[in-house]
Coordinates of C-alpha atoms in Angstrom, one line a residue:
X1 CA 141.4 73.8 47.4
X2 CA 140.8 74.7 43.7
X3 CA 137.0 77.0 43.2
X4 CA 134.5 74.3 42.2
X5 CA 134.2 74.6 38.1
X6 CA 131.2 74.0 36.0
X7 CA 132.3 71.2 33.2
X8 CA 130.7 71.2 30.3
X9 CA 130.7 68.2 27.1
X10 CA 131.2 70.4 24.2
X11 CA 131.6 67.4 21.1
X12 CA 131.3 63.5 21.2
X13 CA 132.5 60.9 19.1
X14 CA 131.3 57.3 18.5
X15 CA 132.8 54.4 16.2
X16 CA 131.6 50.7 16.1
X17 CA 131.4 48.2 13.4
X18 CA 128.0 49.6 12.9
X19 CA 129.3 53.1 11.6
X20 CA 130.2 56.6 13.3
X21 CA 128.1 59.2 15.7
X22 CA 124.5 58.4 15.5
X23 CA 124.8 55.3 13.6
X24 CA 127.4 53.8 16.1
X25 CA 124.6 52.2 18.5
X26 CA 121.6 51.6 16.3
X27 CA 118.7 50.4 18.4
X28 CA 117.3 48.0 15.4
X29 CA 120.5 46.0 15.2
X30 CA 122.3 43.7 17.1
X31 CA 126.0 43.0 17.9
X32 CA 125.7 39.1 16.8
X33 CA 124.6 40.4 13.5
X34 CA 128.4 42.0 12.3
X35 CA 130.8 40.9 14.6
X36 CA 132.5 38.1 12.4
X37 CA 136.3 37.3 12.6
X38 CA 137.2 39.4 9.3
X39 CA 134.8 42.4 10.4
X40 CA 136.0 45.0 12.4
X41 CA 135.2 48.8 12.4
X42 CA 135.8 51.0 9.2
X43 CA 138.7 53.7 10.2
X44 CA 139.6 54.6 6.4
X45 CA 137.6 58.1 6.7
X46 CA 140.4 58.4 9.8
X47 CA 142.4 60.6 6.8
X48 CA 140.0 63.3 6.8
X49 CA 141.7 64.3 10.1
X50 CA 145.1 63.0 9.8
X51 CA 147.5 62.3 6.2
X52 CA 146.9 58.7 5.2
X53 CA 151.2 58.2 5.3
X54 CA 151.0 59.3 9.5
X55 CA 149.2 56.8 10.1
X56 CA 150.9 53.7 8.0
X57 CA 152.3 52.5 11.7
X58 CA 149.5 53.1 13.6
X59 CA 147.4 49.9 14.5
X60 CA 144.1 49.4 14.6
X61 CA 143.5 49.6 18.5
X62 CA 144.7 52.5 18.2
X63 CA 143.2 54.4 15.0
X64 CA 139.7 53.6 16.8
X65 CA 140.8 55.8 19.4
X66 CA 142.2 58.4 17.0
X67 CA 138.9 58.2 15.0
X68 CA 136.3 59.2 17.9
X69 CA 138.8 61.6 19.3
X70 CA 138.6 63.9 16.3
X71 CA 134.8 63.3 15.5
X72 CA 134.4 64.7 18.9
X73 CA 136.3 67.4 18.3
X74 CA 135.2 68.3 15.6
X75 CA 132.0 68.2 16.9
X76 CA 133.0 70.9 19.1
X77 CA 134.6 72.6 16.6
X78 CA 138.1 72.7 17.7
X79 CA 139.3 71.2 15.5
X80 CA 141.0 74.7 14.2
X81 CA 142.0 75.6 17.5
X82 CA 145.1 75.3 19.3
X83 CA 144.8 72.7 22.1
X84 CA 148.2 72.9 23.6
X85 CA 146.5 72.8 26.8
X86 CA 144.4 69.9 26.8
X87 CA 144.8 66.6 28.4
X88 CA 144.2 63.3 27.1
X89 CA 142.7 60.4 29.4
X90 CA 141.9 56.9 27.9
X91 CA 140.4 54.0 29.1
X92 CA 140.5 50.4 28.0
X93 CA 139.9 47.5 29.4
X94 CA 142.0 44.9 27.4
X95 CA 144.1 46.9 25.0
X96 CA 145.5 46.5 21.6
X97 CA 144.5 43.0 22.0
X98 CA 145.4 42.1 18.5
X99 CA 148.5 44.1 18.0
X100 CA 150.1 42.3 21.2
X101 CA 148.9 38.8 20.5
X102 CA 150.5 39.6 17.0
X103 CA 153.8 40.2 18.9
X104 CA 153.2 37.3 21.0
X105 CA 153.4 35.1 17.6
X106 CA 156.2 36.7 16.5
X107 CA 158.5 36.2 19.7
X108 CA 157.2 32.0 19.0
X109 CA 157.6 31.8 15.6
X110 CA 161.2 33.9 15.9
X111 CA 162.4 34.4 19.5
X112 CA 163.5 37.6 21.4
X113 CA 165.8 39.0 19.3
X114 CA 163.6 39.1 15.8
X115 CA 160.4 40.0 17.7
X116 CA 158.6 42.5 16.3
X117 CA 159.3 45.6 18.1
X118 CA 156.3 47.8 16.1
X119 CA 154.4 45.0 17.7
X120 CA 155.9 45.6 21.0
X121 CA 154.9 49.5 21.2
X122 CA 151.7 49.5 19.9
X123 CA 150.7 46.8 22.1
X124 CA 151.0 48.6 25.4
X125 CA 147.6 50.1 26.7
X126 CA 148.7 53.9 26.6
X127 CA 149.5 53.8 23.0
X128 CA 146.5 54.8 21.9
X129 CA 146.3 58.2 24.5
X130 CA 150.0 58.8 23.4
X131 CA 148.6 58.7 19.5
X132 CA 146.1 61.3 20.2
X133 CA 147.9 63.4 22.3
X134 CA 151.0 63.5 19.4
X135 CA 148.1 64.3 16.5
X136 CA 146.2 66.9 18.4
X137 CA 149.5 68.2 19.6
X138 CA 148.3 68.2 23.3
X139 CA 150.7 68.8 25.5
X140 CA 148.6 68.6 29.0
X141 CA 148.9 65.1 31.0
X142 CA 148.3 62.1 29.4
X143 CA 146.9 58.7 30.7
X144 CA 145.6 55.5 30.3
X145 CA 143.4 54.1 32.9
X146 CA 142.7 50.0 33.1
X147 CA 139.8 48.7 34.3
X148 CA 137.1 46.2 33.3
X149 CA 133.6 47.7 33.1
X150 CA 134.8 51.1 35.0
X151 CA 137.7 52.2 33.2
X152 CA 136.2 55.5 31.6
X153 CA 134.6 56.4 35.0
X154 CA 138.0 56.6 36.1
X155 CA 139.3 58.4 33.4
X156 CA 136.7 60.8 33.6
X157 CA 137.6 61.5 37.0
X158 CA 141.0 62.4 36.0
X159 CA 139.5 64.6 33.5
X160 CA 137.4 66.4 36.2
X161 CA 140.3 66.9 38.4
X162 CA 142.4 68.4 35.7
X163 CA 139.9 71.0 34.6
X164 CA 138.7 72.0 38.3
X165 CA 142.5 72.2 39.2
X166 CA 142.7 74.8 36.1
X167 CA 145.9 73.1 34.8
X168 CA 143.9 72.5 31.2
X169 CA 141.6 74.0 28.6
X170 CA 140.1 70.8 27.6
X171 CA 140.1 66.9 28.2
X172 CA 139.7 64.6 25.6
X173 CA 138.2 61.7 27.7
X174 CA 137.1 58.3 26.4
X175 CA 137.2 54.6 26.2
X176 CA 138.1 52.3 23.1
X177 CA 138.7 48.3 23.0
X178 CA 139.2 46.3 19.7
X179 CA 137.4 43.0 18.8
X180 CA 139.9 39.9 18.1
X181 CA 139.6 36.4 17.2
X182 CA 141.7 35.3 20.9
X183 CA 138.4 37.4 23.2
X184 CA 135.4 36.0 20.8
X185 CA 137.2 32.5 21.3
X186 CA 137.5 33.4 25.1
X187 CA 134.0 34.4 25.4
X188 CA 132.7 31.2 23.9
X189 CA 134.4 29.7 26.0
X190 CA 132.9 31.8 29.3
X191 CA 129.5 31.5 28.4
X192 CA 129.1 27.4 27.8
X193 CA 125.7 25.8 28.7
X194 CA 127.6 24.3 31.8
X195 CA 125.5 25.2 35.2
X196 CA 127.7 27.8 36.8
X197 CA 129.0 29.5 33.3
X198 CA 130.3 33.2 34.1
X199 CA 128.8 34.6 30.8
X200 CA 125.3 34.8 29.4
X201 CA 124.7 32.9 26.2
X202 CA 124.9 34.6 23.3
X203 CA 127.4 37.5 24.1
X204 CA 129.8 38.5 21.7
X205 CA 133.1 40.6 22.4
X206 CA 132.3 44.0 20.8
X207 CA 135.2 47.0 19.6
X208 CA 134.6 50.8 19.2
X209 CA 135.8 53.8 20.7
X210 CA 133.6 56.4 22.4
X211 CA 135.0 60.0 23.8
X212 CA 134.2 63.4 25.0
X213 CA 135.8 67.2 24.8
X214 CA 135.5 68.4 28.0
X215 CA 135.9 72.4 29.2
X216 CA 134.5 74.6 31.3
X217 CA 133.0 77.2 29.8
X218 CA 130.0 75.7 27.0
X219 CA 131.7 76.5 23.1
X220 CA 127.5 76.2 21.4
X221 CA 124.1 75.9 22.3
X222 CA 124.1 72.4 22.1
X223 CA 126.8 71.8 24.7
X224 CA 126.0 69.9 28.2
X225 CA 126.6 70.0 31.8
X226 CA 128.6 67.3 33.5
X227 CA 126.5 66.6 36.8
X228 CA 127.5 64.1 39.6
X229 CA 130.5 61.6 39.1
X230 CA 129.5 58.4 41.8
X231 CA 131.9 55.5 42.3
X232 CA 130.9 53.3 44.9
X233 CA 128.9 49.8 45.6
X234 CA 125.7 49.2 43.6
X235 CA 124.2 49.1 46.4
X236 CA 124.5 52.7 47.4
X237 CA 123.7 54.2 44.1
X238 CA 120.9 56.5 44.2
X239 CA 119.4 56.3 40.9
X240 CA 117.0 59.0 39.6
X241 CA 113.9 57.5 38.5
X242 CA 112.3 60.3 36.2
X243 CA 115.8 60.3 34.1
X244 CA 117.2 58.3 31.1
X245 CA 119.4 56.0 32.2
X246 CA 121.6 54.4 29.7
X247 CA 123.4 51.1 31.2
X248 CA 126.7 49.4 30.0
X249 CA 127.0 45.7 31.3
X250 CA 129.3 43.5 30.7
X251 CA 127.4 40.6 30.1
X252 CA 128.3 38.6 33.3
X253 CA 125.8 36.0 34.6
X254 CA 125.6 36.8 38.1
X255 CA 124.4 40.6 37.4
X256 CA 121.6 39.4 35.1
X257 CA 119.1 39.5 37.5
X258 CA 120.1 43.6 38.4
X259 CA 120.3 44.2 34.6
X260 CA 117.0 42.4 34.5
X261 CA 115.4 44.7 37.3
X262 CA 116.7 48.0 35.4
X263 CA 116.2 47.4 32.0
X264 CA 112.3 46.5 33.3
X265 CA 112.2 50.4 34.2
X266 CA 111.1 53.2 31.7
X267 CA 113.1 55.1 30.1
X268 CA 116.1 52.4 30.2
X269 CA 118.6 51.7 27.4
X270 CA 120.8 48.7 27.0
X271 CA 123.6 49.1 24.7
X272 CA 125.0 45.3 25.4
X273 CA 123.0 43.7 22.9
X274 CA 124.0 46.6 20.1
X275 CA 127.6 46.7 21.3
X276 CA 128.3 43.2 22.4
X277 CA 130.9 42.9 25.5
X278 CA 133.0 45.6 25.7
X279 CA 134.7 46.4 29.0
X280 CA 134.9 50.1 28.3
X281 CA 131.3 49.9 27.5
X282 CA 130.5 52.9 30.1
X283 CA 132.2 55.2 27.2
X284 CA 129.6 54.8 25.2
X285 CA 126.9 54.8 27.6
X286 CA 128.3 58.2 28.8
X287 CA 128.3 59.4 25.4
X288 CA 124.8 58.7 25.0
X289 CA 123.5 60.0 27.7
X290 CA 125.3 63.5 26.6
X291 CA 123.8 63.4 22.8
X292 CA 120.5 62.7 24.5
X293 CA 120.7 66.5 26.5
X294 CA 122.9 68.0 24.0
X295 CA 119.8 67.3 21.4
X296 CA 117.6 68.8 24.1
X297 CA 115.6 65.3 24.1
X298 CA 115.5 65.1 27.4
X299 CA 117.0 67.1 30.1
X300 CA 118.8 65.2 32.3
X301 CA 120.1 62.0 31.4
X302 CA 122.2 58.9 33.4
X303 CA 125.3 56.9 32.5
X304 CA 125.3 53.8 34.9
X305 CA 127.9 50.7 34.6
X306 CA 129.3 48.2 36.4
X307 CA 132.6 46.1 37.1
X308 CA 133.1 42.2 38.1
X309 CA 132.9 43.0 42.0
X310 CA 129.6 44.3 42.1
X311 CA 130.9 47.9 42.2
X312 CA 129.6 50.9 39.8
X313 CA 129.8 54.3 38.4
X314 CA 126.8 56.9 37.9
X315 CA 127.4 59.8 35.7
X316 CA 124.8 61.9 34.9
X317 CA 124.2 65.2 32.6
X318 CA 122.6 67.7 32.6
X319 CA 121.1 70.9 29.9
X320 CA 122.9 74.3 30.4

């Protein structure tokens, strides 16, 4: 067995329709406010990092990724550095969403043959972790994880494994999901006044990307300690009271009255109503939690979501 490693978040990023890093999540708006059909995330600044004609095939899904990838690291200030040795695990719940309904139309409108095959490659769920690995030139394993509501815990795991197994420098771990006409339609549809509707009123499907640089060894001052990775029932979570705790829900009915009972707590954040539904919410919630110790605001913070079947992940951080 590998020697137990400290691992450390040494950069975040954070894009949302709202606008990058600390004005991804602001607590005075909310999601209902700017998620409208034609209104998606601003990725143009994306060519401070990488040459406007690179990214000319790259869609949208994906460029979210790409875009809180590099904020993070350069963030940690790596962006100078070679990261050879660096893996690269994603999350998403859905995937490029729009990119493969897009291919979808163009297989109807003009069968197999003249479908669109840019369509076809963007459109699978570990595009975007293939995208950054190619720009960043990492060439440590790459995945995509899948999972509604826990997909980045899983991810992260990965991440952990990696670095206490010594096989990488650094992880670029995150989440990202994209906003589309098809899921707000969906979700309208999920959340009708009918007794019995799966989704709370009001709930719209939210897009961003949220990831962390992970290493072991703490690059500046302002760099965090990853604590305690928990996947298991809600049930069995153990909570800390005294420390921030920064949930991700997914806006299902049938958890309300949990959400209800935590968000009723001090010290509680809710990042549904600023994000909207987004099943790799748990990014950003991890994310947060990290900028809140990083800053030295508090020092300890929690990172708590949860999935359809009443199962969960805690992550919590912790100062150096």
């Amino acid at each position: 067995m590998p020697q137990q490693r400290e691992i450390y978040i040494l950069g975040t990023g954070m894009v949302t329709p709202h606008g990058v890093q600390q004005e991804a999540l602001p607590v005075d708006k909310l999601a209902c406010h700017i998620i409208e059909p034609n209104q998606r995330t601003d990725t143009s600044d994306l060519t401070r990092f990488i040459p406007k004609r690179a990214l000319r095939r790259i869609d949208h899904f994906s460029r979210l990724a790409l875009y809180a990838s590099f904020l993070a690291l350069e963030d940690a200030g790596l962006l100078e550095v070679d990261l050879e040795n660096t893996g690269v695990a994603v999350a998403s719940g859905y995937g490029a969403a729009l990119t493969s309904f897009n291919f979808l139309d163009s297989f109807f409108d003009n069968g197999d043959r003249l479908a669109s095959p840019t369509h076809f490659s963007s459109g699978l769920h570990n595009a975007a972790s293939a995208y950054i690995a190619m720009q960043t030139k990492a060439q440590g394993p790459c995945v995509c994880t899948s999972n509604i509501g826990l997909g980045p815990a899983y991810a992260l795991a990965s991440a952990i494994h990696w670095l206490q197994s010594g096989i990488v420098d650094y992880v670029i771990v995150g989440g990202v999901d994209e906003h589309c006409q098809v899921l707000e339609y969906c979700i309208d549809r999920f959340q009708s006044a009918e007794e019995g509707a799966p989704l709370l009123p009001n709930v719209v499907a939210g897009e961003g990307a949220a990831f962390l640089v992970l290493g072991n060894e703490p690059l500046k001052a302002t760099s965090c300690r990853l604590g305690d990775l928990t996947i298991a029932p809600c049930s069995e979570q153990k909570l800390q009271q005294k420390s921030p705790l920064v949930i991700a829900p997914l806006g299902v009915a049938d958890q309300q009255d949990m959400i209800t009972e935590l968000t009723s707590r001090e010290n509680v954040t809710n990042i549904l109503p600023i994000l909207g539904s987004h099943p790799s919410a748990l990014a950003f919630s991890m994310v947060q939690a990290a900028q809140r110790v990083c800053s030295n605001v508090n020092s300890e913070a929690q990172a708590f979501a949860l999935d359809g079947l009443n199962n969960s992940a805690l992550i919590s951080f912790k100062s150096i």
